[in-house]
Coordinates of C-alpha atoms and ligand atoms in Angstrom, one line a residue:
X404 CA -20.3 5.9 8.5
X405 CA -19.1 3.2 6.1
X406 CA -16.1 2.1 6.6
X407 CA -13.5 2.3 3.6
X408 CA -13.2 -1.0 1.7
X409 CA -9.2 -1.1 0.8
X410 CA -9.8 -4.5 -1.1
X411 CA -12.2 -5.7 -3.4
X412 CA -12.1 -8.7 -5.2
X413 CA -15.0 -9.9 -7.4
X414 CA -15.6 -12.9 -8.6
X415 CA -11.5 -14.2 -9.7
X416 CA -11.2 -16.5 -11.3
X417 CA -7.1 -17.4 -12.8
X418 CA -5.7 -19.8 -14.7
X419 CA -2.0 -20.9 -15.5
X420 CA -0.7 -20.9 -18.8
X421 CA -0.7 -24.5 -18.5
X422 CA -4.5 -24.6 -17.8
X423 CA -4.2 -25.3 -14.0
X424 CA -6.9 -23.0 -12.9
X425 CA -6.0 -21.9 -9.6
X426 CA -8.5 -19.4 -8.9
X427 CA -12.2 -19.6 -8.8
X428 CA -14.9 -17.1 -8.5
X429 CA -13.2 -15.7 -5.6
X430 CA -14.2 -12.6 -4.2
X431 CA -13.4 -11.0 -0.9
X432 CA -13.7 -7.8 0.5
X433 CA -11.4 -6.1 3.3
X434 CA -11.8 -3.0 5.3
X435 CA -9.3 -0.2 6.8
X436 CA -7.4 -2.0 9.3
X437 CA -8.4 -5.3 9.5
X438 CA -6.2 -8.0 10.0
X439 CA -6.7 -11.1 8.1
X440 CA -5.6 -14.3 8.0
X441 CA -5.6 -16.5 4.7
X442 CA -5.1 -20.5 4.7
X443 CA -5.6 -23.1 3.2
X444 CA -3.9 -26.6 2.4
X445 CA -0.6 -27.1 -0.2
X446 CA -2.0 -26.0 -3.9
X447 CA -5.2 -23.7 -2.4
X448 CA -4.3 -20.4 -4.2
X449 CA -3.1 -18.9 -1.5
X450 CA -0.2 -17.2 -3.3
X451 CA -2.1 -16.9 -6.4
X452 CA -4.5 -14.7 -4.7
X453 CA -1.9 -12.3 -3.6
X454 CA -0.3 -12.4 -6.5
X455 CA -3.1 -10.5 -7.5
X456 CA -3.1 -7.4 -4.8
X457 CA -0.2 -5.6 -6.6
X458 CA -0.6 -6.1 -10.0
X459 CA 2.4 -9.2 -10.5
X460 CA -0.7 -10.8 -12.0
X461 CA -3.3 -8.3 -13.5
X462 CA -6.9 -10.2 -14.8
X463 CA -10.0 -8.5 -15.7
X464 CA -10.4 -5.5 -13.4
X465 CA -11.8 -7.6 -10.9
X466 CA -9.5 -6.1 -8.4
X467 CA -9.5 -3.0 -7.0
X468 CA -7.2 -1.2 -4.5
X469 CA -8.4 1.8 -2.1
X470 CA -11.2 2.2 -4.7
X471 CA -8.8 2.0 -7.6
X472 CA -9.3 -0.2 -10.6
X473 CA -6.0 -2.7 -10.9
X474 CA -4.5 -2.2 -14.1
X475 CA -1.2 -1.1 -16.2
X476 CA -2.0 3.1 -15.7
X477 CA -2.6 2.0 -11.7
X478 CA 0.0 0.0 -11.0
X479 CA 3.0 2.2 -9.9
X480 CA 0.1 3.9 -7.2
X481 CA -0.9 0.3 -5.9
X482 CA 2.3 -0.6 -5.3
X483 CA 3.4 2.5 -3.0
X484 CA -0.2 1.5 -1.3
X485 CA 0.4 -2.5 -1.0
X486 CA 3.8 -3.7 0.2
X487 CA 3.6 -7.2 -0.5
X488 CA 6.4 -9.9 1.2
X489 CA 6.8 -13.0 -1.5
X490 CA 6.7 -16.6 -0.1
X491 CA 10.1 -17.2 -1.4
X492 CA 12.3 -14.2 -0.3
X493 CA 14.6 -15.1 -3.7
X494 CA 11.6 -13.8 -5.4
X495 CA 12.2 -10.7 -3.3
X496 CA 15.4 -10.0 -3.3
X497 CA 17.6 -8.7 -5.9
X498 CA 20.2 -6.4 -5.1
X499 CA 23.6 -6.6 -4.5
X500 CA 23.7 -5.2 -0.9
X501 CA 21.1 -5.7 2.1
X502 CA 20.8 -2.0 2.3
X503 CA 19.8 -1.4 -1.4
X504 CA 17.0 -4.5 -1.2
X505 CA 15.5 -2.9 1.9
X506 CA 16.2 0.6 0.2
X507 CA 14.4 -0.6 -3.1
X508 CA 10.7 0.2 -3.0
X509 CA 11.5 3.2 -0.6
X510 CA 13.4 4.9 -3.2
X511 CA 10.7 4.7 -5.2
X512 CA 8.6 6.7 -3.1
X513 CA 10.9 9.6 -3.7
X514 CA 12.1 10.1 -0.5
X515 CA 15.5 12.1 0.3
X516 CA 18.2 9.3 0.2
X517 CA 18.8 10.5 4.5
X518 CA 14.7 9.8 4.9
X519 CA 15.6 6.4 3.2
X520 CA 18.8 5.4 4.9
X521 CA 16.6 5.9 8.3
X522 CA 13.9 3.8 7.1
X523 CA 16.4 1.2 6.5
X524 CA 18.1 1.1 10.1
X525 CA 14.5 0.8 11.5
X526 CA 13.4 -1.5 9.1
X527 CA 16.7 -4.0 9.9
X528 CA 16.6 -3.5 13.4
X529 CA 12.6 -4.1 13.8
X530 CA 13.4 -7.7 11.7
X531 CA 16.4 -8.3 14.1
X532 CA 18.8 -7.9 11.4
X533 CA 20.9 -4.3 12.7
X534 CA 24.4 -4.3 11.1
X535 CA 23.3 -6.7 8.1
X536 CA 23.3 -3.5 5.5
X537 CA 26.6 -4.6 3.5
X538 CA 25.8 -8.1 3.5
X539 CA 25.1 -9.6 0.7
X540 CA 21.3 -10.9 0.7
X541 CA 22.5 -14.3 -1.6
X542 CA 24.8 -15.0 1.4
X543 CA 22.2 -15.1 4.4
X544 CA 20.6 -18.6 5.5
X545 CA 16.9 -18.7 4.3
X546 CA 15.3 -17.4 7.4
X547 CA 17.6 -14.4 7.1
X548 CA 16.6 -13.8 3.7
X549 CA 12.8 -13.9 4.5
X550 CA 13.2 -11.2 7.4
X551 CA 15.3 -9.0 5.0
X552 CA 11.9 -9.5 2.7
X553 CA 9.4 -8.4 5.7
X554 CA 12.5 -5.3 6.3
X555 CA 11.7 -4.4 2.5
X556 CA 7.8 -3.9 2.8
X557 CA 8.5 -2.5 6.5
X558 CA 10.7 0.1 4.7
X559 CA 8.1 1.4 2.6
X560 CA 5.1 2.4 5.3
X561 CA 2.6 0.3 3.0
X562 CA -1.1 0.8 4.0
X563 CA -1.6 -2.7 3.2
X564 CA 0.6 -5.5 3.8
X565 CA 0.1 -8.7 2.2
X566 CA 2.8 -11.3 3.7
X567 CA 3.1 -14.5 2.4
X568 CA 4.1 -16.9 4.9
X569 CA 5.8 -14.7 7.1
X570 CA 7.1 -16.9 9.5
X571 CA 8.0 -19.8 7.7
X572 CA 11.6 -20.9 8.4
X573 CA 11.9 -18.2 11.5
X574 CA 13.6 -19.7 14.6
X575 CA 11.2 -19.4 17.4
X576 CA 12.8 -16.1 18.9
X577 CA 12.5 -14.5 15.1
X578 CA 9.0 -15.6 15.3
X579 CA 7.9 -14.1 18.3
X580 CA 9.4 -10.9 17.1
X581 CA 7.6 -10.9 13.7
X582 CA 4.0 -11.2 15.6
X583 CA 4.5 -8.6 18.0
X584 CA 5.9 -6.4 15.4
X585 CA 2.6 -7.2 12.8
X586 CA 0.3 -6.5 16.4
X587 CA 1.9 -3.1 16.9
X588 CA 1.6 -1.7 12.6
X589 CA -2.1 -0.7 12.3
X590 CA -2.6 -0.9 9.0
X591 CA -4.6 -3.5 6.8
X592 CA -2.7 -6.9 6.8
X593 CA -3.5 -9.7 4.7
X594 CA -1.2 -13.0 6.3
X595 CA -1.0 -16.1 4.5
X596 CA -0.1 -18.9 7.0
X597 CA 0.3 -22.5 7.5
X598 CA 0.3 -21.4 11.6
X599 CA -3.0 -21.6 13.0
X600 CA -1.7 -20.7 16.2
X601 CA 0.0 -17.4 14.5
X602 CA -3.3 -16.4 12.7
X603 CA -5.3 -17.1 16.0
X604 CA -2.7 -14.8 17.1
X605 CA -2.8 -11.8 15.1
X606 CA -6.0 -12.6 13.0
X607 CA -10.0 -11.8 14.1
X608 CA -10.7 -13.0 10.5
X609 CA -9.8 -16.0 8.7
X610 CA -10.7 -16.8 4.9
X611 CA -9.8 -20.3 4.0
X612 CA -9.9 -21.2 0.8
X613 CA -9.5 -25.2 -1.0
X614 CA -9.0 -26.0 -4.3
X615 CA -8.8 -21.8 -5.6
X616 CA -12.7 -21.4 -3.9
X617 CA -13.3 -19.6 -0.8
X618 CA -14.8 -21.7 1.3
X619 CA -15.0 -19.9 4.4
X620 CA -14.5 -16.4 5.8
X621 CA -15.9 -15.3 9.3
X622 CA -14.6 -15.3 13.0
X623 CA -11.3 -16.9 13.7
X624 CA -12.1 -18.5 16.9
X625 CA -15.7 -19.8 15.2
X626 CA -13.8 -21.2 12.2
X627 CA -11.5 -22.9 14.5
X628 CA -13.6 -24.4 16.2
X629 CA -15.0 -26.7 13.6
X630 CA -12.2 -29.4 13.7
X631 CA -14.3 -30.9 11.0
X632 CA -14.5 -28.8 8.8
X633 CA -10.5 -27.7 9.1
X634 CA -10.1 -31.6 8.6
X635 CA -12.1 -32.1 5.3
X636 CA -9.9 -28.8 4.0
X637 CA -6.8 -30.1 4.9
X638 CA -6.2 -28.4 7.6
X639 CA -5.9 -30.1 10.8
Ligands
ATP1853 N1 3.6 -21.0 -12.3 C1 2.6 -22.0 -12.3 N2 2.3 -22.7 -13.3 C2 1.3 -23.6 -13.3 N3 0.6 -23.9 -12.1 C3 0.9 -23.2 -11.0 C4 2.0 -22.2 -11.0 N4 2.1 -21.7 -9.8 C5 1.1 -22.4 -9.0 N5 0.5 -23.3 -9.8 C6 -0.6 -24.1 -9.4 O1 -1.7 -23.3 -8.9 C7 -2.3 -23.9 -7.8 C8 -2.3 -22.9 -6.7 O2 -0.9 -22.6 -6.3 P1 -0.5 -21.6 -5.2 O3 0.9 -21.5 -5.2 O4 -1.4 -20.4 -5.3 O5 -1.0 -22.4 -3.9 P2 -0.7 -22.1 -2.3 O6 -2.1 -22.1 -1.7 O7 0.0 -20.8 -2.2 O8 0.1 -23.3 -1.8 P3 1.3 -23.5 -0.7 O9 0.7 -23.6 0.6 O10 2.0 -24.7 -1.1 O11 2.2 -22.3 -0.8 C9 -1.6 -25.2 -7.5 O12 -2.3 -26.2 -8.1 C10 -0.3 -25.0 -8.2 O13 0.2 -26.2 -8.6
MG1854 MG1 1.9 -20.4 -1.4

């Protein structure tokens, strides 16, 4: 039996408007349920890359998502299918209540509003943030705001979740509980992290890339294992 590729990625390459090419003949394939980690040093393509996954930058059908080809007509199905958590959670968030950020992509799924409001509670409470629903997002402190951005994607049952940092900026308690919450969701994830410890963590698979090319992608504890070549990448 094969198993079902959910991401395919051949050959990317992306450049900025202002000719920074921060992409380069990347291509990556992931399957049903596997958890990978992505790294790299400060300026990699990390973000670029994911940028990619839902359509906020759409190139060249050299994406494709469960099978389907990422452009304009595809976009509204690959992003019920890939709920992706921004670096930046201003990126992210939006609205002028807690509740109608974390409520946002849910709605879109056309759930009854009741479905919704219980994906919300279990959303905030699974981020630590219970009781936060009529705050306003623009108020919290940073790390507040980047667990309201995980409760968002939470919300909407993505098969694939692409997180961009995830735990940058948690206090250590808020950190703890966003690993053991990614180890208990089976879906595909796709973590971007400057934590090695995190992605030796959650992660079987790490891709590193340098300077928007993948360099490496294999075995997490193999890859780590190679101070020298984490060193010459920046990375250790
Ligand atoms: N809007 C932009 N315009 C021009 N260049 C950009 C833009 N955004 C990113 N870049 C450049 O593209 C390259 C890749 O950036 P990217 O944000 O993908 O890196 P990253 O691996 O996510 O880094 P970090 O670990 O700092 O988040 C960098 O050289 C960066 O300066
Ligand atoms: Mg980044």
């Amino acid at each position: 039996m094969t198993v079902e590729k959910v991401v395919q990625i051949d050959k990317l390459s992306f450049s900025y408007p202002d000719g920074t090419q921060a992409l380069k003949d990347v291509s990556l394939e992931i399957a049903q349920g596997e958890k990978v980690a992505l790294i790299g040093a400060n300026g990699a393509g990390k973000s670029t890359l994911l940028l990619h996954l839902n359509g906020i930058f759409c190139r060249n059908g050299r994406v494709q998502i469960l099978g389907m080809k990422l452009e304009k007509r595809n976009l509204k199905f690959i992003r019920q299918k890939v709920g992706l958590v921004f670096q930046n959670p201003d990126d992210q968030l939006f609205c002028p209540t807690v509740f109608d950020d974390v409520a946002f992509g849910a709605r879109n799924l056309n759930l009854l509003e009741e479905q919704v409001t219980q994906r919300v509670t279990r959303a905030l409470e699974a981020v630590g943030l219970a009781g936060f629903e009529h705050h306003s997002a623009f108020h919290l402190s940073f790390g507040e705001k980047k667990r309201v951005s995980i409760a968002t994607v939470l919300a909407m049952d993505s098969e694939i979740l692409v997180l961009d940092e995830p735990t940058s900026n948690l206090d250590p308690r808020g950190k703890k509980e966003i690993v053991q919450l990614l180890r208990k969701i089976d879906g595909t994830q796709i973590i971007v992290t400057h934590d090695l410890g995190l992605a030796k963590n959650l992660c079987d698979r790490v891709v590193v890339l340098s300077k928007g090319k993948k360099v490496a992608d294999g075995n997490t504890e193999e890859i780590f294992h190679n101070q020298a070549f984490l060193e010459s990448h920046g990375l250790a």
